[in-house]
Amino acid sequence: MESKRIAAEKAVELVKDGMKIGLGTGSTAYWAIQAIGRLVKEEGLGIQAVATSVQSEQLAKEWGIPMMPFAEVDMLDLTIDGADEVDAELNLIKGGGGALLREKIVASASKQLIIIVDESKDVQQLGKFPLPVEIVPFAYELTVKKLQQLGCDLKLRLNGEELFVTDNGNYIADCEFGAITDPAALHDDLNRIPGVVDNGLFIHMANLVIIGSADGEIRSKTRQ
């Protein structure tokens, strides 16, 4: 947790007065929201924010971060979010927290996507972490069969004994493809399947990745 916290606090240094920002979801984004909240409360930081999940929005409101409706968003200055894996070209796997669709919508409306991770998420090639794919409930059995035809081992995500349901009312299929040699091609193949809403591959979307280590070291990688 310490490595996630220091990476988050480093990213929050990029948040400036007057910005419109996106707040990510997950254990690392949790630290960023707290750090931003402290700046709002203690230093009077004037920002407006949107969140990528109900959970993150609730946390932001608890910290007094001013939230804005999506109808008022043209372009966000930056979004701070986590990732489940980051490869050498800054492609990402996201969706471990179940918010990949909202995360991708917010990221696509941001001038900068800042990703914060601990060192275990920094990989040479994506694929060790199962790829989340958000699918609609209608005829999901057919969608699952189509996904399996792409060569993955698939498990529908559970919440206890029930199927996990996203904030959008959809299901998550966690797909193990092994090493993903061509993330962009797989992204497109997945999204061509009827019933797939979107998938957790974020291709060439991250501008900066901040990596925290257990020893307190912070590294960063930027997309060329």
GROMACS .gro file of C-alpha atoms in nm:
model
  224
    1MET     CA    1   0.000   0.000   0.000
    2GLU     CA    2   0.290   0.236   0.069
    3SER     CA    3   0.412   0.212  -0.292
    4LYS     CA    4   0.063   0.293  -0.419
    5ARG     CA    5   0.032   0.587  -0.182
    6ILE     CA    6   0.359   0.752  -0.282
    7ALA     CA    7   0.281   0.708  -0.654
    8ALA     CA    8  -0.062   0.863  -0.601
    9GLU     CA    9   0.072   1.160  -0.407
   10LYS     CA   10   0.333   1.223  -0.677
   11ALA     CA   11   0.061   1.227  -0.944
   12VAL     CA   12  -0.152   1.468  -0.743
   13GLU     CA   13   0.132   1.723  -0.764
   14LEU     CA   14   0.020   1.773  -1.126
   15VAL     CA   15  -0.327   1.890  -1.017
   16LYS     CA   16  -0.349   2.270  -1.031
   17ASP     CA   17  -0.604   2.528  -0.927
   18GLY     CA   18  -0.889   2.569  -1.176
   19MET     CA   19  -0.850   2.226  -1.337
   20LYS     CA   20  -1.125   1.987  -1.435
   21ILE     CA   21  -1.011   1.638  -1.345
   22GLY     CA   22  -1.118   1.275  -1.368
   23LEU     CA   23  -1.098   1.051  -1.064
   24GLY     CA   24  -1.018   0.687  -1.121
   25THR     CA   25  -1.133   0.373  -0.942
   26GLY     CA   26  -0.950   0.114  -0.734
   27SER     CA   27  -0.701   0.083  -0.452
   28THR     CA   28  -0.442   0.318  -0.602
   29ALA     CA   29  -0.692   0.582  -0.713
   30TYR     CA   30  -0.826   0.572  -0.357
   31TRP     CA   31  -0.501   0.730  -0.235
   32ALA     CA   32  -0.513   0.996  -0.508
   33ILE     CA   33  -0.868   1.096  -0.417
   34GLN     CA   34  -0.768   1.129  -0.053
   35ALA     CA   35  -0.464   1.342  -0.143
   36ILE     CA   36  -0.676   1.570  -0.363
   37GLY     CA   37  -0.936   1.595  -0.089
   38ARG     CA   38  -0.674   1.713   0.158
   39LEU     CA   39  -0.564   1.985  -0.085
   40VAL     CA   40  -0.925   2.098  -0.126
   41LYS     CA   41  -0.988   2.105   0.249
   42GLU     CA   42  -0.656   2.236   0.376
   43GLU     CA   43  -0.526   2.456   0.092
   44GLY     CA   44  -0.845   2.565  -0.080
   45LEU     CA   45  -0.760   2.394  -0.410
   46GLY     CA   46  -1.028   2.502  -0.657
   47ILE     CA   47  -1.109   2.218  -0.896
   48GLN     CA   48  -1.407   2.035  -1.043
   49ALA     CA   49  -1.410   1.660  -1.084
   50VAL     CA   50  -1.596   1.367  -1.235
   51ALA     CA   51  -1.561   1.011  -1.110
   52THR     CA   52  -1.535   0.678  -1.291
   53SER     CA   53  -1.749   0.483  -1.043
   54VAL     CA   54  -2.016   0.527  -0.781
   55GLN     CA   55  -1.761   0.422  -0.519
   56SER     CA   56  -1.510   0.689  -0.623
   57GLU     CA   57  -1.779   0.956  -0.641
   58GLN     CA   58  -1.892   0.876  -0.288
   59LEU     CA   59  -1.534   0.894  -0.159
   60ALA     CA   60  -1.472   1.224  -0.337
   61LYS     CA   61  -1.786   1.376  -0.187
   62GLU     CA   62  -1.679   1.260   0.159
   63TRP     CA   63  -1.355   1.453   0.111
   64GLY     CA   64  -1.538   1.763  -0.010
   65ILE     CA   65  -1.416   1.748  -0.370
   66PRO     CA   66  -1.654   1.952  -0.591
   67MET     CA   67  -1.819   1.724  -0.849
   68MET     CA   68  -1.949   1.838  -1.186
   69PRO     CA   69  -2.214   1.677  -1.409
   70PHE     CA   70  -2.090   1.500  -1.721
   71ALA     CA   71  -2.317   1.724  -1.927
   72GLU     CA   72  -2.079   2.010  -1.850
   73VAL     CA   73  -1.766   1.819  -1.958
   74ASP     CA   74  -1.607   1.908  -2.291
   75MET     CA   75  -1.250   1.815  -2.205
   76LEU     CA   76  -1.085   1.731  -1.874
   77ASP     CA   77  -0.737   1.863  -1.800
   78LEU     CA   78  -0.623   1.529  -1.662
   79THR     CA   79  -0.741   1.202  -1.515
   80ILE     CA   80  -0.556   1.010  -1.247
   81ASP     CA   81  -0.626   0.637  -1.242
   82GLY     CA   82  -0.464   0.303  -1.166
   83ALA     CA   83  -0.402  -0.001  -1.384
   84ASP     CA   84  -0.370  -0.376  -1.343
   85GLU     CA   85  -0.080  -0.396  -1.591
   86VAL     CA   86   0.130  -0.145  -1.786
   87ASP     CA   87   0.357  -0.262  -2.068
   88ALA     CA   88   0.670  -0.108  -2.216
   89GLU     CA   89   0.465   0.099  -2.464
   90LEU     CA   90   0.227   0.224  -2.190
   91ASN     CA   91  -0.059   0.006  -2.307
   92LEU     CA   92  -0.276  -0.094  -2.012
   93ILE     CA   93  -0.499  -0.365  -1.877
   94LYS     CA   94  -0.767  -0.209  -1.657
   95GLY     CA   95  -1.094  -0.327  -1.511
   96GLY     CA   96  -0.991  -0.526  -1.206
   97GLY     CA   97  -1.226  -0.302  -1.008
   98GLY     CA   98  -1.507  -0.346  -1.259
   99ALA     CA   99  -1.517   0.014  -1.384
  100LEU     CA  100  -1.340  -0.021  -1.718
  101LEU     CA  101  -1.615   0.130  -1.933
  102ARG     CA  102  -1.653   0.448  -1.728
  103GLU     CA  103  -1.274   0.467  -1.692
  104LYS     CA  104  -1.230   0.453  -2.069
  105ILE     CA  105  -1.501   0.713  -2.132
  106VAL     CA  106  -1.341   0.954  -1.886
  107ALA     CA  107  -0.988   0.883  -2.011
  108SER     CA  108  -1.092   0.955  -2.370
  109ALA     CA  109  -1.223   1.297  -2.259
  110SER     CA  110  -0.892   1.389  -2.090
  111LYS     CA  111  -0.599   1.588  -2.223
  112GLN     CA  112  -0.373   1.371  -2.008
  113LEU     CA  113  -0.421   1.025  -1.857
  114ILE     CA  114  -0.191   0.981  -1.559
  115ILE     CA  115  -0.157   0.620  -1.445
  116ILE     CA  116  -0.033   0.533  -1.096
  117VAL     CA  117   0.083   0.180  -1.011
  118ASP     CA  118   0.310  -0.015  -0.781
  119GLU     CA  119   0.610  -0.189  -0.933
  120SER     CA  120   0.433  -0.527  -0.961
  121LYS     CA  121   0.208  -0.383  -1.235
  122ASP     CA  122   0.501  -0.273  -1.456
  123VAL     CA  123   0.546  -0.554  -1.713
  124GLN     CA  124   0.718  -0.604  -2.047
  125GLN     CA  125   0.413  -0.768  -2.203
  126LEU     CA  126   0.047  -0.765  -2.109
  127GLY     CA  127  -0.146  -1.079  -2.032
  128LYS     CA  128  -0.057  -1.228  -1.695
  129PHE     CA  129  -0.352  -1.041  -1.543
  130PRO     CA  130  -0.684  -1.171  -1.684
  131LEU     CA  131  -0.835  -0.922  -1.928
  132PRO     CA  132  -1.174  -0.789  -1.811
  133VAL     CA  133  -1.440  -0.761  -2.081
  134GLU     CA  134  -1.772  -0.590  -2.006
  135ILE     CA  135  -2.068  -0.766  -2.166
  136VAL     CA  136  -2.444  -0.703  -2.168
  137PRO     CA  137  -2.664  -0.946  -1.975
  138PHE     CA  138  -2.890  -1.021  -2.272
  139ALA     CA  139  -2.786  -1.355  -2.428
  140TYR     CA  140  -2.455  -1.333  -2.242
  141GLU     CA  141  -2.406  -1.707  -2.292
  142LEU     CA  142  -2.366  -1.645  -2.667
  143THR     CA  143  -2.124  -1.361  -2.606
  144VAL     CA  144  -1.917  -1.585  -2.379
  145LYS     CA  145  -1.896  -1.850  -2.652
  146LYS     CA  146  -1.775  -1.590  -2.903
  147LEU     CA  147  -1.511  -1.470  -2.657
  148GLN     CA  148  -1.389  -1.824  -2.598
  149GLN     CA  149  -1.351  -1.870  -2.973
  150LEU     CA  150  -1.076  -1.606  -2.960
  151GLY     CA  151  -0.872  -1.853  -2.755
  152CYS     CA  152  -0.915  -1.747  -2.394
  153ASP     CA  153  -0.998  -1.927  -2.071
  154LEU     CA  154  -1.292  -1.731  -1.937
  155LYS     CA  155  -1.462  -1.688  -1.601
  156LEU     CA  156  -1.763  -1.470  -1.537
  157ARG     CA  157  -1.683  -1.249  -1.239
  158LEU     CA  158  -1.879  -1.321  -0.923
  159ASN     CA  159  -1.987  -1.113  -0.628
  160GLY     CA  160  -2.032  -1.381  -0.366
  161GLU     CA  161  -2.250  -1.643  -0.532
  162GLU     CA  162  -2.412  -1.399  -0.775
  163LEU     CA  163  -2.275  -1.261  -1.100
  164PHE     CA  164  -2.089  -0.933  -1.049
  165VAL     CA  165  -2.284  -0.639  -1.193
  166THR     CA  166  -2.108  -0.320  -1.299
  167ASP     CA  167  -2.233   0.032  -1.227
  168ASN     CA  168  -2.374   0.016  -1.581
  169GLY     CA  169  -2.577  -0.299  -1.513
  170ASN     CA  170  -2.349  -0.529  -1.714
  171TYR     CA  171  -2.141  -0.841  -1.645
  172ILE     CA  172  -1.763  -0.883  -1.649
  173ALA     CA  173  -1.592  -1.174  -1.825
  174ASP     CA  174  -1.233  -1.218  -1.705
  175CYS     CA  175  -1.043  -1.361  -2.002
  176GLU     CA  176  -0.703  -1.529  -1.976
  177PHE     CA  177  -0.527  -1.506  -2.312
  178GLY     CA  178  -0.173  -1.558  -2.186
  179ALA     CA  179   0.086  -1.326  -2.337
  180ILE     CA  180  -0.087  -1.059  -2.548
  181THR     CA  181   0.148  -1.000  -2.840
  182ASP     CA  182  -0.073  -0.753  -3.028
  183PRO     CA  183  -0.290  -0.558  -2.781
  184ALA     CA  184  -0.439  -0.330  -3.047
  185ALA     CA  185  -0.554  -0.619  -3.264
  186LEU     CA  186  -0.704  -0.806  -2.970
  187HIS     CA  187  -0.882  -0.488  -2.856
  188ASP     CA  188  -1.050  -0.456  -3.196
  189ASP     CA  189  -1.135  -0.827  -3.221
  190LEU     CA  190  -1.307  -0.817  -2.883
  191ASN     CA  191  -1.508  -0.505  -2.956
  192ARG     CA  192  -1.638  -0.650  -3.283
  193ILE     CA  193  -1.829  -0.917  -3.092
  194PRO     CA  194  -2.198  -0.825  -3.049
  195GLY     CA  195  -2.273  -0.815  -2.679
  196VAL     CA  196  -1.931  -0.680  -2.584
  197VAL     CA  197  -1.963  -0.326  -2.449
  198ASP     CA  198  -1.587  -0.265  -2.419
  199ASN     CA  199  -1.274  -0.432  -2.290
  200GLY     CA  200  -0.997  -0.346  -2.046
  201LEU     CA  201  -0.723  -0.285  -2.303
  202PHE     CA  202  -0.632   0.085  -2.307
  203ILE     CA  203  -0.420   0.134  -2.620
  204HIS     CA  204  -0.199   0.445  -2.644
  205MET     CA  205  -0.418   0.634  -2.396
  206ALA     CA  206  -0.178   0.685  -2.104
  207ASN     CA  207   0.053   0.986  -2.127
  208LEU     CA  208   0.244   0.931  -1.803
  209VAL     CA  209   0.288   0.630  -1.574
  210ILE     CA  210   0.414   0.686  -1.220
  211ILE     CA  211   0.551   0.374  -1.051
  212GLY     CA  212   0.595   0.352  -0.675
  213SER     CA  213   0.826   0.099  -0.512
  214ALA     CA  214   0.819  -0.051  -0.165
  215ASP     CA  215   1.155   0.112  -0.084
  216GLY     CA  216   1.006   0.456  -0.151
  217GLU     CA  217   1.158   0.503  -0.497
  218ILE     CA  218   0.939   0.664  -0.763
  219ARG     CA  219   0.993   0.612  -1.136
  220SER     CA  220   0.799   0.750  -1.427
  221LYS     CA  221   0.752   0.657  -1.793
  222THR     CA  222   0.610   0.880  -2.063
  223ARG     CA  223   0.461   0.783  -2.397
  224GLN     CA  224   0.683   0.885  -2.685
   0.00000   0.00000   0.00000
